[in-house]
XYZ file of C-alpha atoms in Angstrom:
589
model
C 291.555 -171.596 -43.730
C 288.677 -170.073 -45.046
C 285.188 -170.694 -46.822
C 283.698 -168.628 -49.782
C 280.456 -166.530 -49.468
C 278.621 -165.279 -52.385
C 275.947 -165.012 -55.557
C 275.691 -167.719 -58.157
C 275.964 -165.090 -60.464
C 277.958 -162.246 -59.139
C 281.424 -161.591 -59.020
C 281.998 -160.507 -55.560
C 283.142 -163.214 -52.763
C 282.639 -162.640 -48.630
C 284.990 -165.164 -46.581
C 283.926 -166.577 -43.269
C 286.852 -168.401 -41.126
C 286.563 -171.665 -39.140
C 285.196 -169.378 -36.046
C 282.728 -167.520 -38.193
C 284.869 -164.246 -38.469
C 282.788 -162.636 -41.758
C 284.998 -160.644 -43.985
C 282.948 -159.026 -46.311
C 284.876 -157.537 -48.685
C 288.504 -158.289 -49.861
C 291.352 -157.031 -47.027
C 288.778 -155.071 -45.354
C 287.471 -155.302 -41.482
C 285.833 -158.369 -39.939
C 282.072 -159.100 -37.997
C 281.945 -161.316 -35.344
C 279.823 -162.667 -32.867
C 280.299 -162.805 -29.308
C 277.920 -163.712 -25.950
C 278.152 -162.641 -22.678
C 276.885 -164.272 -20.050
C 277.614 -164.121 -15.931
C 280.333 -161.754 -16.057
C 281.846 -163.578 -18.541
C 283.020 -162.901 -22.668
C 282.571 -165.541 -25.027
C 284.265 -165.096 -27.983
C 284.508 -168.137 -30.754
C 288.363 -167.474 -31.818
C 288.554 -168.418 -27.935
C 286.787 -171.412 -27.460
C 287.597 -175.149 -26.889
C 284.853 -176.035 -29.628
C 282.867 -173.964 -32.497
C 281.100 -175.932 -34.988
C 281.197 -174.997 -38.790
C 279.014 -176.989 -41.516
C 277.875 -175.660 -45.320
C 274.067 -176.313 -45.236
C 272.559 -177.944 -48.609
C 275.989 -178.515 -50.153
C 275.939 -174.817 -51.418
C 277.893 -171.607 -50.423
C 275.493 -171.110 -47.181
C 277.341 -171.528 -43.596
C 276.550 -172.158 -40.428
C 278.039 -171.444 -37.290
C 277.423 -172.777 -33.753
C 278.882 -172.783 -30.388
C 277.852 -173.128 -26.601
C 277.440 -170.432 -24.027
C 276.742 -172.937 -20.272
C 273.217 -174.037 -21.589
C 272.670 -171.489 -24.488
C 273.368 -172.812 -27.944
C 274.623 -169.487 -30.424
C 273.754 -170.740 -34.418
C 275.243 -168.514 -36.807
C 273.550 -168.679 -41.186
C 275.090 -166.848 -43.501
C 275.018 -166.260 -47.468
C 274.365 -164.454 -50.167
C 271.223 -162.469 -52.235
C 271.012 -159.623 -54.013
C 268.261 -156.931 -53.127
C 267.552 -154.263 -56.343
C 270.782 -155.329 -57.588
C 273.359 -154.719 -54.499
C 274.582 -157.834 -53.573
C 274.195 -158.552 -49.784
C 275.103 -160.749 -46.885
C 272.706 -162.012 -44.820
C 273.524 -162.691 -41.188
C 271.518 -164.580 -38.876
C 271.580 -165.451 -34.980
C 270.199 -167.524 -33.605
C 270.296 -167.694 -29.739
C 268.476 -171.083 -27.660
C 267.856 -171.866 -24.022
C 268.328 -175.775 -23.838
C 268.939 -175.442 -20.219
C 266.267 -176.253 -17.644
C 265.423 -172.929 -16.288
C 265.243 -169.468 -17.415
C 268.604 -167.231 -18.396
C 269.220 -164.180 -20.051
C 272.420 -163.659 -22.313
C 273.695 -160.523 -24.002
C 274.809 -161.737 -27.881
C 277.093 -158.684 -29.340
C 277.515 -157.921 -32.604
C 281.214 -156.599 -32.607
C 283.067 -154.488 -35.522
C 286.835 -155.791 -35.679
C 289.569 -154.023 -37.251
C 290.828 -156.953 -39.064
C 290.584 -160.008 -41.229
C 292.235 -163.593 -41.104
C 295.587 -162.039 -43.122
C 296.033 -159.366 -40.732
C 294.884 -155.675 -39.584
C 292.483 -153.632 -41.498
C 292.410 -150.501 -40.338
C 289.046 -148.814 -39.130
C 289.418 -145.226 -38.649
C 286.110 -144.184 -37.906
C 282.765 -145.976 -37.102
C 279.506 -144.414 -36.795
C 276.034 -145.495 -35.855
C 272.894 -143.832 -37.400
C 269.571 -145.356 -37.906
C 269.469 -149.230 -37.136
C 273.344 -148.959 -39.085
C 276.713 -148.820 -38.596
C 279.432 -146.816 -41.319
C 282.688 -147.840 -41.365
C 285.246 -145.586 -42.851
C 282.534 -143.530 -44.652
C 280.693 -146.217 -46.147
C 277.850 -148.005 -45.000
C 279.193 -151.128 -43.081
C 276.005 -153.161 -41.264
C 272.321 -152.748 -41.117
C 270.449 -154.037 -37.592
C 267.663 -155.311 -38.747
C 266.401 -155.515 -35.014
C 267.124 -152.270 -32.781
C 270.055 -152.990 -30.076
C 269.491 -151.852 -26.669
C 273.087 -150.920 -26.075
C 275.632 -149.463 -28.802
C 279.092 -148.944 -28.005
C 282.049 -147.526 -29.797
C 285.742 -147.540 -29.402
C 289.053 -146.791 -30.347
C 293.175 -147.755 -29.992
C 292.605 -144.825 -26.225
C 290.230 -146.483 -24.181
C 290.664 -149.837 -25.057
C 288.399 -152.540 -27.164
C 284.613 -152.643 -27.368
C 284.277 -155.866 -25.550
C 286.163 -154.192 -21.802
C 282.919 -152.194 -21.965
C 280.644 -155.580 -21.582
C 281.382 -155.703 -17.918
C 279.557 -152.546 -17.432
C 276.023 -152.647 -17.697
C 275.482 -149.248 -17.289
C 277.666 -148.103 -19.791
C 275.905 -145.352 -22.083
C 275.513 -145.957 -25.526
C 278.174 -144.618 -27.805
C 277.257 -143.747 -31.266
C 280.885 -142.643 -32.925
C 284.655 -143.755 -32.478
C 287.237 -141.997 -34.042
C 291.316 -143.098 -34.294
C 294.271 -142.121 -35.706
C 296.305 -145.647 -35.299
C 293.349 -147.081 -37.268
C 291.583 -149.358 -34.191
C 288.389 -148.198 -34.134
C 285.822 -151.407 -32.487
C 282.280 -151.067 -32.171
C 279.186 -153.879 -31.075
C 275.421 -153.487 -30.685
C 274.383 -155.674 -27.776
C 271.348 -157.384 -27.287
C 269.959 -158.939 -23.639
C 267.301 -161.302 -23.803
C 265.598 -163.598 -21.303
C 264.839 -166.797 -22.489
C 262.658 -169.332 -20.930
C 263.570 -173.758 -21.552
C 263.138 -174.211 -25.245
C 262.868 -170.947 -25.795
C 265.004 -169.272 -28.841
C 265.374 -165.175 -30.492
C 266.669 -164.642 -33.548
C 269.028 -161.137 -34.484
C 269.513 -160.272 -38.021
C 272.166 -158.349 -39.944
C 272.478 -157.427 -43.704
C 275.966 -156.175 -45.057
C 276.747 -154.638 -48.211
C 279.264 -156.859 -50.115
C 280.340 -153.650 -51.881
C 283.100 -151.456 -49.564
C 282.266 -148.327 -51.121
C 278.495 -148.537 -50.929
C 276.795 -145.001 -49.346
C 272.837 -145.559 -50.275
C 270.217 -145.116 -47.813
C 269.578 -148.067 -45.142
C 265.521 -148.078 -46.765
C 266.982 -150.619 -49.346
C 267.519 -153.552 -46.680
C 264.526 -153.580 -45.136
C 262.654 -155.223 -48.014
C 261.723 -159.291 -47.673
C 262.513 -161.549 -44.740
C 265.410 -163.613 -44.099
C 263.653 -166.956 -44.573
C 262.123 -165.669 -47.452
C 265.817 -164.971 -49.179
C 267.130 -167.906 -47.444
C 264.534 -169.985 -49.514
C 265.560 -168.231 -52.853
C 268.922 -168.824 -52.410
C 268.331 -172.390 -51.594
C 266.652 -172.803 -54.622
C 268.662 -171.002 -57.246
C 271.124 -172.566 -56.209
C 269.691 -176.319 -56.684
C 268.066 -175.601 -59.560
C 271.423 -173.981 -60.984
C 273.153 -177.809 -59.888
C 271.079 -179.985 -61.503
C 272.789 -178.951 -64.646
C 276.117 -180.430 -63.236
C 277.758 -183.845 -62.515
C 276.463 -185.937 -59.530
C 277.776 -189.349 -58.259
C 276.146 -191.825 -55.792
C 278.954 -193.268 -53.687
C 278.701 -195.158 -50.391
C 281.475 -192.706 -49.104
C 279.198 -190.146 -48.427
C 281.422 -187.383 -47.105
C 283.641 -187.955 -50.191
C 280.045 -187.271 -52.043
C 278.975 -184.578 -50.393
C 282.915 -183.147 -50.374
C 282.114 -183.494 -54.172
C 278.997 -181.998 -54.790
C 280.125 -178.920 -52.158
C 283.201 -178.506 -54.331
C 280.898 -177.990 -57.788
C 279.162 -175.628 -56.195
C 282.146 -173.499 -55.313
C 283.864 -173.799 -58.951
C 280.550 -171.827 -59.678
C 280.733 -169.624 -57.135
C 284.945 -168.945 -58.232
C 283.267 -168.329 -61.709
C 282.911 -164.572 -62.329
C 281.076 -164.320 -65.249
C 283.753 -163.286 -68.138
C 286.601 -164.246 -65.452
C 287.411 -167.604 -63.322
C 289.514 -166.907 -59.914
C 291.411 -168.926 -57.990
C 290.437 -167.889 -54.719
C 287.924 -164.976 -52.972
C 290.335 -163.336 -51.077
C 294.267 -163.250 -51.753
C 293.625 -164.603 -55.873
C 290.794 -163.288 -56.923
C 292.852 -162.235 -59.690
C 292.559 -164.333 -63.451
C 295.789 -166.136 -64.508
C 295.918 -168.559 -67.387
C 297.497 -171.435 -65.312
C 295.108 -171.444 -62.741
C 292.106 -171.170 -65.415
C 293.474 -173.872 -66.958
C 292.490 -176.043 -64.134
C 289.758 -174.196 -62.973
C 288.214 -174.436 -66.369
C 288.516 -177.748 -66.884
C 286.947 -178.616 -64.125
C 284.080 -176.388 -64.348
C 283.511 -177.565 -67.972
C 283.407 -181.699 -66.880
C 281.176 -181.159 -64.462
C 278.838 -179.626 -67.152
C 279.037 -176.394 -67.162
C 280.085 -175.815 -70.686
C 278.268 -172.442 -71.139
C 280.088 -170.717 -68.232
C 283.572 -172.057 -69.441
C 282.405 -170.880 -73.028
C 281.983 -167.186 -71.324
C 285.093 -167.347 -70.140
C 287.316 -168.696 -73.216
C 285.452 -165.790 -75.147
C 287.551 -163.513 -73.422
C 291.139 -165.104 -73.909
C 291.771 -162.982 -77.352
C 291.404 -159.620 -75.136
C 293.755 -161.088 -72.858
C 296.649 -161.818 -75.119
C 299.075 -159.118 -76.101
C 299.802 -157.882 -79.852
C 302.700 -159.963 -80.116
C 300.657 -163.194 -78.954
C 301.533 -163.400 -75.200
C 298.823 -164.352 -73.466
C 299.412 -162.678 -70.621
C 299.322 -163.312 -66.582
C 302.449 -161.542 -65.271
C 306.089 -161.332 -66.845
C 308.317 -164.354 -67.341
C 305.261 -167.036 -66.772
C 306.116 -168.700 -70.216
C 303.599 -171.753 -69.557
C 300.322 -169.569 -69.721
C 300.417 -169.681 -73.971
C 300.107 -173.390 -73.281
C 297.674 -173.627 -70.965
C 295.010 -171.152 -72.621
C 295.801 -173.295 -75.872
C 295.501 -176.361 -74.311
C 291.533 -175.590 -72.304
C 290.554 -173.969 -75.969
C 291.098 -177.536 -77.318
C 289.780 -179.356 -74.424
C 286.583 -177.416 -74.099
C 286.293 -178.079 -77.668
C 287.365 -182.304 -77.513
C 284.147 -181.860 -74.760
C 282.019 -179.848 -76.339
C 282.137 -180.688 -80.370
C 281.885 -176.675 -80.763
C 283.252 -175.356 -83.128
C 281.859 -171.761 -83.581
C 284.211 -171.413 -80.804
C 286.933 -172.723 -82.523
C 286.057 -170.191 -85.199
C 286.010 -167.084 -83.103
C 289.420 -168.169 -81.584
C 291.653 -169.730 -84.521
C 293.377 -166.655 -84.985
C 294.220 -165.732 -81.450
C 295.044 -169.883 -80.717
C 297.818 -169.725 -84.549
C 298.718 -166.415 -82.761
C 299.412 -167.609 -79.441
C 301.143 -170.753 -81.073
C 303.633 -168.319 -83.146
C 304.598 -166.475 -79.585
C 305.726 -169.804 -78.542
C 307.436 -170.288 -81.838
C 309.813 -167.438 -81.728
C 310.036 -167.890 -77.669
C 311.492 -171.227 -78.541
C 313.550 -169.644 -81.363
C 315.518 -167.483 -78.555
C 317.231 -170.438 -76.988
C 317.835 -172.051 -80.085
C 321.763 -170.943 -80.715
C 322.396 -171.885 -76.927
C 323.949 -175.332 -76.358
C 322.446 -178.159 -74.834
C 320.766 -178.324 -72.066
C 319.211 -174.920 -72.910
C 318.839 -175.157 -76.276
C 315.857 -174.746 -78.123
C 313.618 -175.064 -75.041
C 312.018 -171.909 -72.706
C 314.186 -169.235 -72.161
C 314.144 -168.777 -68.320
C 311.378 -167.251 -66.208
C 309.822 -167.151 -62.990
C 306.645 -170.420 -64.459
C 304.886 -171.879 -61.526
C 306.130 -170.018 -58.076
C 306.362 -173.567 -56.066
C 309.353 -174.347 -58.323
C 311.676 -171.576 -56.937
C 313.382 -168.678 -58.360
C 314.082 -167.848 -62.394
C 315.270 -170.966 -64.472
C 314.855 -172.906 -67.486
C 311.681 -175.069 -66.447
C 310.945 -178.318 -67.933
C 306.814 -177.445 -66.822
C 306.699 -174.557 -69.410
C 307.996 -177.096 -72.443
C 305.512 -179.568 -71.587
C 302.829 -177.053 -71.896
C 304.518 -175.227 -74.616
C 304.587 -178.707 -76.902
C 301.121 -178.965 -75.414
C 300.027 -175.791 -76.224
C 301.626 -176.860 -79.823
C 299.614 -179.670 -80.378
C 296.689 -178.623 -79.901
C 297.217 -175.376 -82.088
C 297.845 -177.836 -84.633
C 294.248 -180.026 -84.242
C 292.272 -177.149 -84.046
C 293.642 -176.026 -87.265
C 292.999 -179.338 -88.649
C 289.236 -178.926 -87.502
C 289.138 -176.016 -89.788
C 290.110 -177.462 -93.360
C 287.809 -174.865 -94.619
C 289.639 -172.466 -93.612
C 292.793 -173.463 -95.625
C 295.252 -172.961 -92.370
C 299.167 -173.468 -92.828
C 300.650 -176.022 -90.063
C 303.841 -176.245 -91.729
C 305.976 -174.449 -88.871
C 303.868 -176.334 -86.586
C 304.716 -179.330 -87.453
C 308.184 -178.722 -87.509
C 308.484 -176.637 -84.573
C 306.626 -179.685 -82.575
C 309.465 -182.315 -84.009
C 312.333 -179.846 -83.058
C 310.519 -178.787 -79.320
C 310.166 -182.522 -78.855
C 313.905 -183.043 -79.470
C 315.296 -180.460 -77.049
C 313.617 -181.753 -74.308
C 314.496 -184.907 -74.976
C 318.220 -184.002 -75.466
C 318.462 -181.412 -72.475
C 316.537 -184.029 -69.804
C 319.375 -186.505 -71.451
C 322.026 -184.074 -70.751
C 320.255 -183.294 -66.855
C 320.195 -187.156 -66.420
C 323.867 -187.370 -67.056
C 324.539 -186.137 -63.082
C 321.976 -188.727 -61.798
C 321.754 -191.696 -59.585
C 319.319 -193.366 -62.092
C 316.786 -191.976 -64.965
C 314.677 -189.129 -63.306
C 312.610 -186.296 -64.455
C 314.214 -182.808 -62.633
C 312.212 -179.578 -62.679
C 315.211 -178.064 -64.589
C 318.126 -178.499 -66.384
C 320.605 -178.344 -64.105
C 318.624 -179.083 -60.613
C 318.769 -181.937 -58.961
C 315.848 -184.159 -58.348
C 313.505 -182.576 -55.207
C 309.626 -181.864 -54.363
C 310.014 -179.582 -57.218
C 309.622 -182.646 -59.642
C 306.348 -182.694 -58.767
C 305.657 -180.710 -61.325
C 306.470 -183.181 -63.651
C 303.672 -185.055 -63.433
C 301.991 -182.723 -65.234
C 303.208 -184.938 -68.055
C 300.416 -187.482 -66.889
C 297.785 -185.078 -66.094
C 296.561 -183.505 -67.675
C 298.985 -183.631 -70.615
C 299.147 -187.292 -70.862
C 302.509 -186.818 -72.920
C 304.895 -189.375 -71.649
C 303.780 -192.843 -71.020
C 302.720 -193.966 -67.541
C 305.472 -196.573 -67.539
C 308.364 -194.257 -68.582
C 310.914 -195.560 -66.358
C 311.862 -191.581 -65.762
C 308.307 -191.021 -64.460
C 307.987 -193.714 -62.256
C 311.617 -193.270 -60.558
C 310.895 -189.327 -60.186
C 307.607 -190.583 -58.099
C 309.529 -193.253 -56.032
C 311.660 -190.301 -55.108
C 309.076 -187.864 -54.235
C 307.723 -191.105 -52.415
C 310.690 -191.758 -50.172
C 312.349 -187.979 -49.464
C 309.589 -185.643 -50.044
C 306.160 -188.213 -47.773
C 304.682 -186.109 -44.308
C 301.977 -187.629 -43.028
C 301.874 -190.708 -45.759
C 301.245 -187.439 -48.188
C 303.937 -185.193 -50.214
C 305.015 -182.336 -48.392
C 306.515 -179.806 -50.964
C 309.267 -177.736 -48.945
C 310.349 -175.081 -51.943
C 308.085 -171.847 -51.357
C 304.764 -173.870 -50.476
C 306.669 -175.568 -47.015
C 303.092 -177.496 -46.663
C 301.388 -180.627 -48.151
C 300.784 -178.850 -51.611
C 296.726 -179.622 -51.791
C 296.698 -179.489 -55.621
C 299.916 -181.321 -55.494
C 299.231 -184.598 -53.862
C 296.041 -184.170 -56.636
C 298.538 -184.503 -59.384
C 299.986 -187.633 -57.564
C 296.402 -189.074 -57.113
C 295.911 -188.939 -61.323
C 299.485 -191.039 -61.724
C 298.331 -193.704 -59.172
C 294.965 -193.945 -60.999
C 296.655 -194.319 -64.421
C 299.101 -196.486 -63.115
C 295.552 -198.523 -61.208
C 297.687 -198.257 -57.950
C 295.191 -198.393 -54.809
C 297.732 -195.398 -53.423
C 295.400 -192.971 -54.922
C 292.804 -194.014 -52.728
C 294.901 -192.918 -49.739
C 296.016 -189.914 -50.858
C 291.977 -188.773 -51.677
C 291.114 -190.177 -48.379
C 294.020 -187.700 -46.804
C 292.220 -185.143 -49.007
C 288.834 -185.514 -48.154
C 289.780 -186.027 -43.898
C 291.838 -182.930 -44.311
C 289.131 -180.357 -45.698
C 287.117 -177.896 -43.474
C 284.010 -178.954 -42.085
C 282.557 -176.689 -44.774
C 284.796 -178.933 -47.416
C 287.682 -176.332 -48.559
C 290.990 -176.198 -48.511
C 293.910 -173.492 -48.662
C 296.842 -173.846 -51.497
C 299.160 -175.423 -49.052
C 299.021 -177.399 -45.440
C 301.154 -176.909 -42.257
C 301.806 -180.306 -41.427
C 301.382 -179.904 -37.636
C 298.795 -177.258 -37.374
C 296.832 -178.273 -40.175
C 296.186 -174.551 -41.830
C 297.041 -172.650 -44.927
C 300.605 -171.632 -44.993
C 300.263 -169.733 -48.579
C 297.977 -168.979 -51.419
C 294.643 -168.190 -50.620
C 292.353 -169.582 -47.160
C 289.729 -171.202 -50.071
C 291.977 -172.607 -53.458
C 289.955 -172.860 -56.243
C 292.901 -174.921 -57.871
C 293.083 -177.397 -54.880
C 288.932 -177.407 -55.566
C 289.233 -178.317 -59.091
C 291.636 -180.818 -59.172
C 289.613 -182.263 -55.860
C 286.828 -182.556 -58.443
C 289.241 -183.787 -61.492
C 290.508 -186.476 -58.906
C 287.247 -187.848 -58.357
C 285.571 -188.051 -61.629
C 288.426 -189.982 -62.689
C 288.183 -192.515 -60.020
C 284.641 -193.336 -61.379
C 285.638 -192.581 -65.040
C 287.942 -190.878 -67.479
C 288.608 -190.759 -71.116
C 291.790 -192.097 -72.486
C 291.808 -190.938 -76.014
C 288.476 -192.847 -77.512
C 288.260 -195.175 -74.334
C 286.274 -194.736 -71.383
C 287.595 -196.205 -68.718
C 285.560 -197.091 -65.842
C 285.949 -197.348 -61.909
């Protein structure tokens, strides 16, 4: 588990963990803070108790925790200074105790992240900053009294603590790759009395310029224009006034983030592990960024879809995903059934008829194989919580999808004379073979059921189903299929009163039990309430989650620390508690 760090309008993403490990840059090494006080280390992974909370419901952290009577408060986030994007660092050290103390707070260089080792092979100290590997790691914005360096030979930083005549040393060097470092500071502090340490890193692991361009402005000073950007930047969104005010403030945190997982011309599903683009995530990503009104930045983003897709009309994630044509179709035509735009439209007819043709002759390949194959998606690898290669139902739902709304876009062009013939025709026959191969799959059944593929039985997998419902809304809420398919889920597949998907994932899926919130709400089943309420208990303290849930532990088990999809459909799940559109109806509360 993990939390996002970063600019509202900058690409790069820092991740802080639960214990306020800062990872600055993606797989690289970690900063923490640790105290030492009476002969004794006090490092946060370590502790009984560390606080984490995200301070005005944007991407700014803070991190406490106790030393006897010292309180250590830990700010973090994001500015830019002449264009480098930079972490700030703050801490904060108090004496609530009744008499004076000193305490020694270390700033400590760790040759790893939350995923695993990162290898430092050399750390030096010059000038108020430490390089790491070459490049310039942190800047000390107040001198240390004590710097010490270390490596895999004479053991970690922190056994040199203990020592308080231990020289200064301003270089480690190591082979095995476990170079530590920490600049120490000892202060005295009076009842009441608090000092403040500040650190500036370089969100760019390659960066070499000269230390002069950190010491411009003060940290309250960027704190404040961060603060502000940020608000000012939110009052374009969404907001809701609920008595459930964690569930609000879960909310508003969430929009935030979608911005922050925006990258300008790209959306990511996550700052660390996926901060990669793939249409299926996007999908979801987009959708939510665009309802909760940010209809420019989703624009940016759809702009780019044409030099995405391949000459023959693929649009492209990685091999053998055959549901990503549907998917960028599909968020073309619901930006647009949002927005009213139609210049858009304009700019992407050609590469939405294109991507509708690739699905065409993809659904041409199957069509001399019997039933249950034929006619539908030849098989692939689709969503990887399904399992390995098959013929997935998922990637005809969002191929007929993606169909469809080729089709009205078209017909929002008349001007434009379009052809929908082999549209039309290819949407009758698509609908057909599905319905005849999930007749055929149904055939082995206990009772009507909806199965992930052809020849699977009925398991977690047929989760993905519901995508049917949402967002797809293609089968009817009552389809005795459906609601059988969720009664199963319901009875074999329940941890915790929540799903528990045990096919790759082996967690409570987090986007998952989101898709089974949306069929409760259609079908006005107070369920949904109890799965959001599992949602919203569940988060971080800084309101995040990871892709996937160990149902004892309670931490990620896959995917990324911070899922922008679980974020998304978080959002999607609450805005449609208050309100959603069902073709020309609103429908409220």
């Amino acid at each position: 588990n993990w939390t996002s760090v970063g600019n509202l309008r900058k690409e790069k993403e820092a991740i802080i963990d639960p214990r306020g490990l800062l990872t600055a840059n993606i797989d690289s090494w970690s900063i923490d803070i640790f105290a030492f006080h009476q002969g004794k280390l006090y490092a946060p992974s370590q502790l009984r108790q560390v606080k984490q909370r995200v301070l005005h419901s944007i991407p700014m952290i803070e991190t406490s925790f106790e030393v006897e009577n010292f309180v250590l408060l830990i700010t973090t986030f994001a500015n830019v200074i002449r264009g480098q994007e930079i972490l700030f660092h703050q801490v904060r050290v108090t004496n609530h105790g009744h008499q004076g103390d000193d305490i020694a707070v270390y700033l400590s260089i760790r040759p790893y992240n939350p995923e695993g080792i990162s290898l430092v092979h050399r750390i030096n100290y010059r000038e108020e900053a430490f390089y790491v590997n070459g490049s310039l790691g942190v800047v000390l914005m107040q001198k240390p009294q004590q710097v010490l360096c270390s490596n895999l030979k004479d053991g970690d930083v922190t056994l040199q603590f203990s020592r308080k005549d231990a020289p200064s040393q301003y270089e480690s060097v190591c082979n095995a790759g476990l170079c530590t470092a920490s600049a120490g500071y000892t202060v005295y502090l009076n009842p009441g009395e608090d000092q403040t340490f500040e650190f500036r890193i370089p969100m760019d692991a390659k960066m070499t310029i000269a230390r002069i361009i950190f010491s411009e402005g003060t940290f309250e000073g960027y704190e404040q224009n961060v603060v502000s950007d940020w608000k000012r930047k939110l009052q374009e969104s969404i907001s809701i006034s609920i008595p459930d005010k964690k569930l609000e403030k879960a909310f508003k945190t969430n929009i935030a983030y979608m911005l922050l997982f925006f990258d300008g011309n790209s959306i990511a599903p996550g700052p660390f592990n996926y901060h990669h683009f793939w249409f299926r995530d996007a999908a979801y990503l987009l959708q939510a960024l665009c309802k909760s009104g940010f209809a420019a930045e989703t624009r940016q983003v759809l702009l780019t879809y044409p030099s995405r897709q391949k000459l023959n009309g693929f649009f492209y994630s990685q091999q053998t995903e055959w549901d990503s044509n549907g998917q960028a179709i599909w968020i073309i035509a619901e930006y647009y059934r949002m927005t009213g735009d139609k210049d858009l439209v304009r700019k992407l007819i050609a590469s939405v008829q294109l991507g509708a043709r690739w699905i065409i002759k993809k659904l041409k390949s199957t069509a001399s194989l019997e039933v249950p194959y034929k006619g539908i998606m030849p098989i692939g690898l689709s969503a990887e919580h399904f399992g390995g290669n098959d013929h997935y139902y998922w990637d005809d739902y969002w191929s007929l999808q993606g169909l469809l709304d080729a089709r009205f876009l078209m017909d929002e062009l008349p001007e434009e004379h379009l052809v929908t013939k082999d549209m039309d025709h290819a949407i009758a026959t698509l609908r057909v073979d599905i319905e005849a191969s999930m007749a055929w799959a149904n055939t082995k059944l206990d009772k009507p059921s909806l199965p992930i593929a052809p020849t699977r039985y009925v398991d977690s997998a047929a989760i993905g189903n519901l995508v049917t419902v949402y967002p797809l809304n293609l089968l009817s809420i009552e389809d005795e299929r459906l609601t059988n398919t969720v009664e199963f889920l319901r009875e074999n597949c329940f941890v915790n009163n929540v799903f528990f998907h045990d096919i790759n994932h082996s967690g409570h899926g987090t986007y998952l039990n989101m898709h089974l919130v949306q069929y409760y709400l259609q079908k006005r089943d107070p369920r949904a309430l109890d799965i959001l309420q599992w949602m919203t208990n569940i988060a971080t303290h800084t309101f995040t989650w990871p892709e996937s849930i160990h149902p004892f532990t309670f931490g990620g088990v896959v995917g990324d620390g911070h899922h922008g999809w679980a974020a998304a459909d978080f959002i999607m799940a609450v805005r449609h508690l208050l309100f959603y559109e069902q073709e020309d109806i609103l429908v409220l509360t």
